[in-house]
CSV table of C-alpha atoms and ligand atoms in Angstrom, one decimal:
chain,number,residue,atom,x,y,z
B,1,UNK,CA,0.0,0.0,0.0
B,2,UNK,CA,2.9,2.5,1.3
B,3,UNK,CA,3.4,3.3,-2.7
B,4,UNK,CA,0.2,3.7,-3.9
B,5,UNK,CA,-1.3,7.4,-4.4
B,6,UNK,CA,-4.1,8.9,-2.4
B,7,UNK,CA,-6.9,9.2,-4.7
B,8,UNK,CA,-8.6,13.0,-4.4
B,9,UNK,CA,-12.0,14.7,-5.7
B,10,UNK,CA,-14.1,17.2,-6.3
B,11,UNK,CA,-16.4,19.1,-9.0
B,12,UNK,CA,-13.4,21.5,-10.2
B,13,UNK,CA,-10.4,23.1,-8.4
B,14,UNK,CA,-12.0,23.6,-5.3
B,15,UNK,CA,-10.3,20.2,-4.3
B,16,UNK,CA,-6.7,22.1,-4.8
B,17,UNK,CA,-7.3,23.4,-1.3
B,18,UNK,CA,-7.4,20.4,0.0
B,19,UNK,CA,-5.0,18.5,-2.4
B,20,UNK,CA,-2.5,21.3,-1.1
B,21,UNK,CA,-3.0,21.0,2.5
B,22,UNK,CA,-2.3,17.3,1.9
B,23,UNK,CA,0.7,17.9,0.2
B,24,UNK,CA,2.3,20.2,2.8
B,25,UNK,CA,1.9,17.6,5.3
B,26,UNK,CA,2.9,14.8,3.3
B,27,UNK,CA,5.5,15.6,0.1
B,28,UNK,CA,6.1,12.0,0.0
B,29,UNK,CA,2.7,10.8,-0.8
B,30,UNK,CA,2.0,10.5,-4.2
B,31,UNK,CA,-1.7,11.8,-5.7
B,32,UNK,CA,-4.2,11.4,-8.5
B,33,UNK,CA,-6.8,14.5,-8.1
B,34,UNK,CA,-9.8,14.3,-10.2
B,35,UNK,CA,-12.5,17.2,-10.7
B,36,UNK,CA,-15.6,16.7,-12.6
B,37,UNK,CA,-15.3,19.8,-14.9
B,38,UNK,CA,-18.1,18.2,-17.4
B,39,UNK,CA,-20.7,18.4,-14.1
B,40,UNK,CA,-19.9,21.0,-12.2
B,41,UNK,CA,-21.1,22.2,-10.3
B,42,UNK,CA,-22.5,19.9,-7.6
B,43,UNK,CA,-24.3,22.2,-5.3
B,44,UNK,CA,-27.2,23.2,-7.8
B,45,UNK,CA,-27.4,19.2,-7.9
B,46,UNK,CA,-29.8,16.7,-5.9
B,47,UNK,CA,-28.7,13.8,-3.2
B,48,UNK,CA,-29.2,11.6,-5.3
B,49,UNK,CA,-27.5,13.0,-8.5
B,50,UNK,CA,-24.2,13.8,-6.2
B,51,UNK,CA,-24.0,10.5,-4.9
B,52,UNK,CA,-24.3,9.2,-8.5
B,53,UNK,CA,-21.2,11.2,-9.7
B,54,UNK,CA,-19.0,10.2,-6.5
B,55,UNK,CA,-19.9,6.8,-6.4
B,56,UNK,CA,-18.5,7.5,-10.4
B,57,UNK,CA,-15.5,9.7,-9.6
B,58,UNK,CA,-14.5,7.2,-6.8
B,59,UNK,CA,-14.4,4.1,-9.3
B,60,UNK,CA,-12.3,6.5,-11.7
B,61,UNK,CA,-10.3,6.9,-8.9
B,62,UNK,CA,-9.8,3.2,-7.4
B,63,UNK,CA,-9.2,1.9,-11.3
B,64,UNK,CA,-5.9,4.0,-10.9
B,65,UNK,CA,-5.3,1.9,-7.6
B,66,UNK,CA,-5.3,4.3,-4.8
B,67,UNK,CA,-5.0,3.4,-1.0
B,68,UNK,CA,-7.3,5.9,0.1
B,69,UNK,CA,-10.1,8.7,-1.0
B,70,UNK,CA,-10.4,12.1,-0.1
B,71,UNK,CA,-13.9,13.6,-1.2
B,72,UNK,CA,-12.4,17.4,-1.7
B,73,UNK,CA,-16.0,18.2,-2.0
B,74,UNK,CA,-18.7,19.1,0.8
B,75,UNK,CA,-21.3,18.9,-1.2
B,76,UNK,CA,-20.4,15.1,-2.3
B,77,UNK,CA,-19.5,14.7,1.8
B,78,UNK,CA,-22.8,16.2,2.7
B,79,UNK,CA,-24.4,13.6,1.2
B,80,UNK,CA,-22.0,10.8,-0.4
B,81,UNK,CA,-19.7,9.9,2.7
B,82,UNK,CA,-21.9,7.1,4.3
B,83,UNK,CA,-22.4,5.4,1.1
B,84,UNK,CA,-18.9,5.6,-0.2
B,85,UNK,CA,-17.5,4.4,3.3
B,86,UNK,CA,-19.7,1.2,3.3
B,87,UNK,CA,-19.2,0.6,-0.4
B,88,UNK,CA,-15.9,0.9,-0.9
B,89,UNK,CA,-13.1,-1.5,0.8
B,90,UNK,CA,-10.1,1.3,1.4
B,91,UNK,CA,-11.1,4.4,3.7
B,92,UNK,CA,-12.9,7.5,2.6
B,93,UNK,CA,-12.4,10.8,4.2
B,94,UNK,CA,-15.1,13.2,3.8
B,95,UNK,CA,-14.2,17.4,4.4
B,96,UNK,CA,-17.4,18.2,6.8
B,97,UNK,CA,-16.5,16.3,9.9
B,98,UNK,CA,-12.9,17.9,10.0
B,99,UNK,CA,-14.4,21.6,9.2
B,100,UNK,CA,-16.7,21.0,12.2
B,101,UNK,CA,-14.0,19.6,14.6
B,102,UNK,CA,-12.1,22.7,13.6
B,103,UNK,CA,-15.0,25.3,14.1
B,104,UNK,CA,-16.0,24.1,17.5
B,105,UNK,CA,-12.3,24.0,19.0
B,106,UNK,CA,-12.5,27.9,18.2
B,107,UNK,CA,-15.8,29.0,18.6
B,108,UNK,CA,-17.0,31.2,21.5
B,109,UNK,CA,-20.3,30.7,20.7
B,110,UNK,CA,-21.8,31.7,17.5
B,111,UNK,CA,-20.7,29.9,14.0
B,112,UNK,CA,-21.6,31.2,10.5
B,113,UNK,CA,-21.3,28.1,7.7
B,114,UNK,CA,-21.7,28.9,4.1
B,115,UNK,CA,-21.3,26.2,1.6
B,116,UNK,CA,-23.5,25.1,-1.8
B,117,UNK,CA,-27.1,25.5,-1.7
B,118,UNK,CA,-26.8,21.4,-1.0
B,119,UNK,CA,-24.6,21.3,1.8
B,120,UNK,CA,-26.5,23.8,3.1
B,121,UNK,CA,-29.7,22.3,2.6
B,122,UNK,CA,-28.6,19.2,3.5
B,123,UNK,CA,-27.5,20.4,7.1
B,124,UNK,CA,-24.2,18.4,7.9
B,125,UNK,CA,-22.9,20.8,9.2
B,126,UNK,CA,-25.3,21.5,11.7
B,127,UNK,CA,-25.3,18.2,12.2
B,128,UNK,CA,-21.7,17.8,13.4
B,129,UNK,CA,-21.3,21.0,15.4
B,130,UNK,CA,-24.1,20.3,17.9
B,131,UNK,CA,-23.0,16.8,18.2
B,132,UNK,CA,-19.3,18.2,19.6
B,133,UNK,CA,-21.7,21.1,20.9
B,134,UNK,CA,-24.8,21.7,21.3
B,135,UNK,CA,-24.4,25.3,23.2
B,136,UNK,CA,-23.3,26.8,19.8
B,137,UNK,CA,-25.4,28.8,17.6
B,138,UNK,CA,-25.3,28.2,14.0
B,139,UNK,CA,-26.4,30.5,11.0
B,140,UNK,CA,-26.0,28.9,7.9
B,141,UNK,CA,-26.3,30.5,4.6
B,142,UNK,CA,-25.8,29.2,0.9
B,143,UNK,CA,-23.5,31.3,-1.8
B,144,UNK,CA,-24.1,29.9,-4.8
B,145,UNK,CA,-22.1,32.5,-6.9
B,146,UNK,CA,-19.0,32.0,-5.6
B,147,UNK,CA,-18.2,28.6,-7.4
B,148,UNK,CA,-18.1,29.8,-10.8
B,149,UNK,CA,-16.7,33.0,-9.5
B,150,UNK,CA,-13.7,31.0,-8.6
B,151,UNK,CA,-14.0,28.5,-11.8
B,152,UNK,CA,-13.9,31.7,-14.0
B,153,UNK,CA,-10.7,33.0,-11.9
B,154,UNK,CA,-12.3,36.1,-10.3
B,155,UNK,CA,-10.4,36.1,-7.4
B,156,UNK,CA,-9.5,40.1,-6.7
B,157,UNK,CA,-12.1,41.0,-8.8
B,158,UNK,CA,-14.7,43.7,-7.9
B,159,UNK,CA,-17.8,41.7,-9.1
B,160,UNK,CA,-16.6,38.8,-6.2
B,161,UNK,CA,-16.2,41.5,-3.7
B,162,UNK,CA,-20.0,42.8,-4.4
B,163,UNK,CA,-20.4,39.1,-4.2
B,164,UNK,CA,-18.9,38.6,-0.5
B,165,UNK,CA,-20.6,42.0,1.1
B,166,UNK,CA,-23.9,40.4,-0.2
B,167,UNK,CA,-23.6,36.9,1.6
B,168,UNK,CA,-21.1,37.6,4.0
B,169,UNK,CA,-22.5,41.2,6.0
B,170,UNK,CA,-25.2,40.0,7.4
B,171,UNK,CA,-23.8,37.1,8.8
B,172,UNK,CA,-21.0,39.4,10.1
B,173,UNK,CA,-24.0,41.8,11.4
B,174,UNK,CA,-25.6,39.2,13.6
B,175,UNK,CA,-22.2,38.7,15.7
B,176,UNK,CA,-20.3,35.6,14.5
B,177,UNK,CA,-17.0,34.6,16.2
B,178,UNK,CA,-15.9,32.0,12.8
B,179,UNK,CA,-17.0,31.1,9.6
B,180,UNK,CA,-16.7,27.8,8.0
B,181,UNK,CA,-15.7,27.6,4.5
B,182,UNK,CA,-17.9,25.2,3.6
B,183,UNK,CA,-17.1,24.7,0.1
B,184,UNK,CA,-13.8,23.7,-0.9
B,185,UNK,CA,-13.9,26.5,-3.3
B,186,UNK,CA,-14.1,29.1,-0.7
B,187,UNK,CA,-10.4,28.9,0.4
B,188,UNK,CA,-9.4,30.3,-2.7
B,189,UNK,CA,-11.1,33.7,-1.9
B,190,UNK,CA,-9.9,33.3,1.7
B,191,UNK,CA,-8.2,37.1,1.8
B,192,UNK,CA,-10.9,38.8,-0.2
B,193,UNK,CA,-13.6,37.6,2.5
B,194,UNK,CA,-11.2,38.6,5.3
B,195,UNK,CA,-10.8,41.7,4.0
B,196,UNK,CA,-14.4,42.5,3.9
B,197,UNK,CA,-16.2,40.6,7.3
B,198,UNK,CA,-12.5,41.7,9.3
B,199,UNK,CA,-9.9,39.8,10.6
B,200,UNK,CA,-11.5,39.1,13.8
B,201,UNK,CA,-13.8,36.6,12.6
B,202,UNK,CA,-12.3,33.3,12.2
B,203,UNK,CA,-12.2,31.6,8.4
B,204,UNK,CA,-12.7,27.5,9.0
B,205,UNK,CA,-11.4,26.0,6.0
B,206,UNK,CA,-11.5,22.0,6.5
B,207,UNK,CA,-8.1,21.2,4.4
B,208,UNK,CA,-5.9,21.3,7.2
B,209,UNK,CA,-7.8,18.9,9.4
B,210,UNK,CA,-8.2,16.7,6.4
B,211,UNK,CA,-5.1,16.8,6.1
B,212,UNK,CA,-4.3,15.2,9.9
B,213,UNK,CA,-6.9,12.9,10.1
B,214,UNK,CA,-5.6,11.4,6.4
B,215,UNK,CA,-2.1,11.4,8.2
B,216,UNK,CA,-2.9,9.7,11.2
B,217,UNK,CA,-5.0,6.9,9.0
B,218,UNK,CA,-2.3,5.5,6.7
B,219,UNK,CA,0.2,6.0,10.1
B,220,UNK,CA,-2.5,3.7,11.9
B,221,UNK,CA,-2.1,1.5,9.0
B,222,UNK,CA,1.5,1.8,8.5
B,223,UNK,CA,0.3,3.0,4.7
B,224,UNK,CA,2.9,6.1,4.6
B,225,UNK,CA,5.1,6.3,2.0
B,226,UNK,CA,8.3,6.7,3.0
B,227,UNK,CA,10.5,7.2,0.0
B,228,UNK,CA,11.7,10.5,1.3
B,229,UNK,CA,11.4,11.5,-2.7
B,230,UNK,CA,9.1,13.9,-3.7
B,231,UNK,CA,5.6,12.6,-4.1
B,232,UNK,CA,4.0,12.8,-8.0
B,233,UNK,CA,0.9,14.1,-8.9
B,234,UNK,CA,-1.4,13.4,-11.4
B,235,UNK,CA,-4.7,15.4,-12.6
B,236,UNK,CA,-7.5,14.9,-14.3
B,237,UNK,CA,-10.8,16.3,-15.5
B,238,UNK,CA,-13.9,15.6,-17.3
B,239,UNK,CA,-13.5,18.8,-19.2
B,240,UNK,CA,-11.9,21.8,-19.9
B,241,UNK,CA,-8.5,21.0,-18.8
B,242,UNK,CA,-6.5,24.0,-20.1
B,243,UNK,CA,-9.0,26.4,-18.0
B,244,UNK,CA,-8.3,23.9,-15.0
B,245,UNK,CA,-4.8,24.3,-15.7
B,246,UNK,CA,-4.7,28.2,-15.8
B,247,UNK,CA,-6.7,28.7,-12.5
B,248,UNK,CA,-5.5,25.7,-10.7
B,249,UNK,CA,-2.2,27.2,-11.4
B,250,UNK,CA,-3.2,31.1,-9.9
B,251,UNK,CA,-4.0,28.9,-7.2
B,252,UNK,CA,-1.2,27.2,-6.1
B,253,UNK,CA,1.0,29.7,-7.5
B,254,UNK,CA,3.3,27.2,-9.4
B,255,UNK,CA,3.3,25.2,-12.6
B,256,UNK,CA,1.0,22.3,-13.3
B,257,UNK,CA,3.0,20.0,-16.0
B,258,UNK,CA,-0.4,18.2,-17.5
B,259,UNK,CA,-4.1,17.8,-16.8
B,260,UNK,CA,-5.4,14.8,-18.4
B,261,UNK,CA,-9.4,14.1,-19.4
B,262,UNK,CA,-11.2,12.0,-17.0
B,263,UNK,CA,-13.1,9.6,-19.2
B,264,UNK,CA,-15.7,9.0,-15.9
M,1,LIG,N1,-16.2,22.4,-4.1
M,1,LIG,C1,-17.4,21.8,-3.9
M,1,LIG,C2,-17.9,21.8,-2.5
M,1,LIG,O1,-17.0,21.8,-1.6
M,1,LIG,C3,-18.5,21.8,-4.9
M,1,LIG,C4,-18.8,23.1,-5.6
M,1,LIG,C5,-19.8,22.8,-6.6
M,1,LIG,O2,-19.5,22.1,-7.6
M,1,LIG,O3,-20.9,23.3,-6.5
M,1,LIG,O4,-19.0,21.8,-2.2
């Protein structure tokens, strides 16, 4: 196992925040990161239709022998975690629980959590706060615009910042401590939204927690890879892999060699 990559996905480059937390904690491990370009995105989608295309992307995924899965997508863990965990015979990691283990170590009291209209809807989060702690209030609200605003690149661009004062004020205005990044897209304007709701209120983003709990897994299993070289990466899409390319790279601020299509 200790050679094989970890297997990563999402809907688009939203994922990259969570491939790259992976990667800073472990340059050994090798990946294959898949986003689902064709479909994007998930959020607009039903339960039934996102568990569909993860159930797809993680066979893409295991057919390029991975050890393990990371769903780099909340709105596939909202809803596709469960099913993939029991299905599938290597360990699934879903973002949600480790965004909510994050927001309640910090919390005072009051959490905001924005995400896809279905994570939102489908109220995991909610979920696993009050389960670590059920004194804390939660105020949810969905920002649908901000995925293709990130797809398209907009990143300091004065449409997403009339974008972020319209979702992100009135949470701001009705006193929260943190906000949860509940989209794996959201990272990516991580600056922009501090910028505008203040520094003092927290941003949760579930990558580095991910990260951890992936850690301590293949360490329980005695999965690491521990080549000391350089892990490699491969990427794929369902579409569009030069635009994936171009962002991804803004993103991670550094080259990426090839994107290959995803024939899911
Ligand atoms: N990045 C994904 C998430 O974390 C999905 C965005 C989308 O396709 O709507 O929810």
């Amino acid at each position: 196992m200790n050679n094989k990559p970890i297997g990563v996905f999402d809907s688009g480059i939203g994922g990259l925040t969570v491939y790259k937390a992976l990667k800073d904690k472990m340059p050994y491990e090798s990946t294959i990161y898949l986003g689902d370009t064709a479909r994007l995105p998930y959020g607009s989608k039903s339960a039934e239709t996102i568990i569909k295309f993860s159930e797809e992307n993680a066979q893409f995924l295991l057919n390029k022998k991975v050890k393990l899965i990371v769903i780099a997508c909340n709105s596939s863990s909202s809803y596709a975690v469960a099913y993939l965990q029991n299905k599938l015979d290597i360990p699934v990691i879903g973002v949600i629980e480790p965004g909510a283990e994050e927001a309640v170590k910090y919390s005072k009291g009051k959490i905001g959590v924005v995400g896809t209209t279905a994570t939102i809807s489908s109220k995991a989060y909610e979920k696993a706060i009050i389960e670590k702690n059920p004194d804390i209030e939660i105020i949810t609200r969905d920002c649908p615009l901000f995925v293709p605003l990130v797809e398209e690149g907009w990143i300091e661009h004065k449409v997403t910042k009339l974008v972020i004062e319209e979702y992100l004020l009135p949470l701001k205005e009705q006193g929260i401590d943190s906000l949860v990044l509940g989209c794996t897209h959201y990272p990516v304007l991580k600056d922009e939204i501090s910028n505008i709701i203040g520094r003092e209120i927290r941003l949760i983003d579930s990558g580095k927690t991910t990260a951890e709990k992936v850690y301590s897994i293949l360490k329980n299993f005695a999965w690491l890879n521990n080549s000391k070289k350089q892990g490699e990466d491969e990427f794929y899409v369902s579409d569009f892999p030069e635009r994936f390319r171009k962002v991804g790279e803004i993103f991670l601020k550094r080259n990426i060699e090839k994107v290959s299509i995803a024939n899911i």
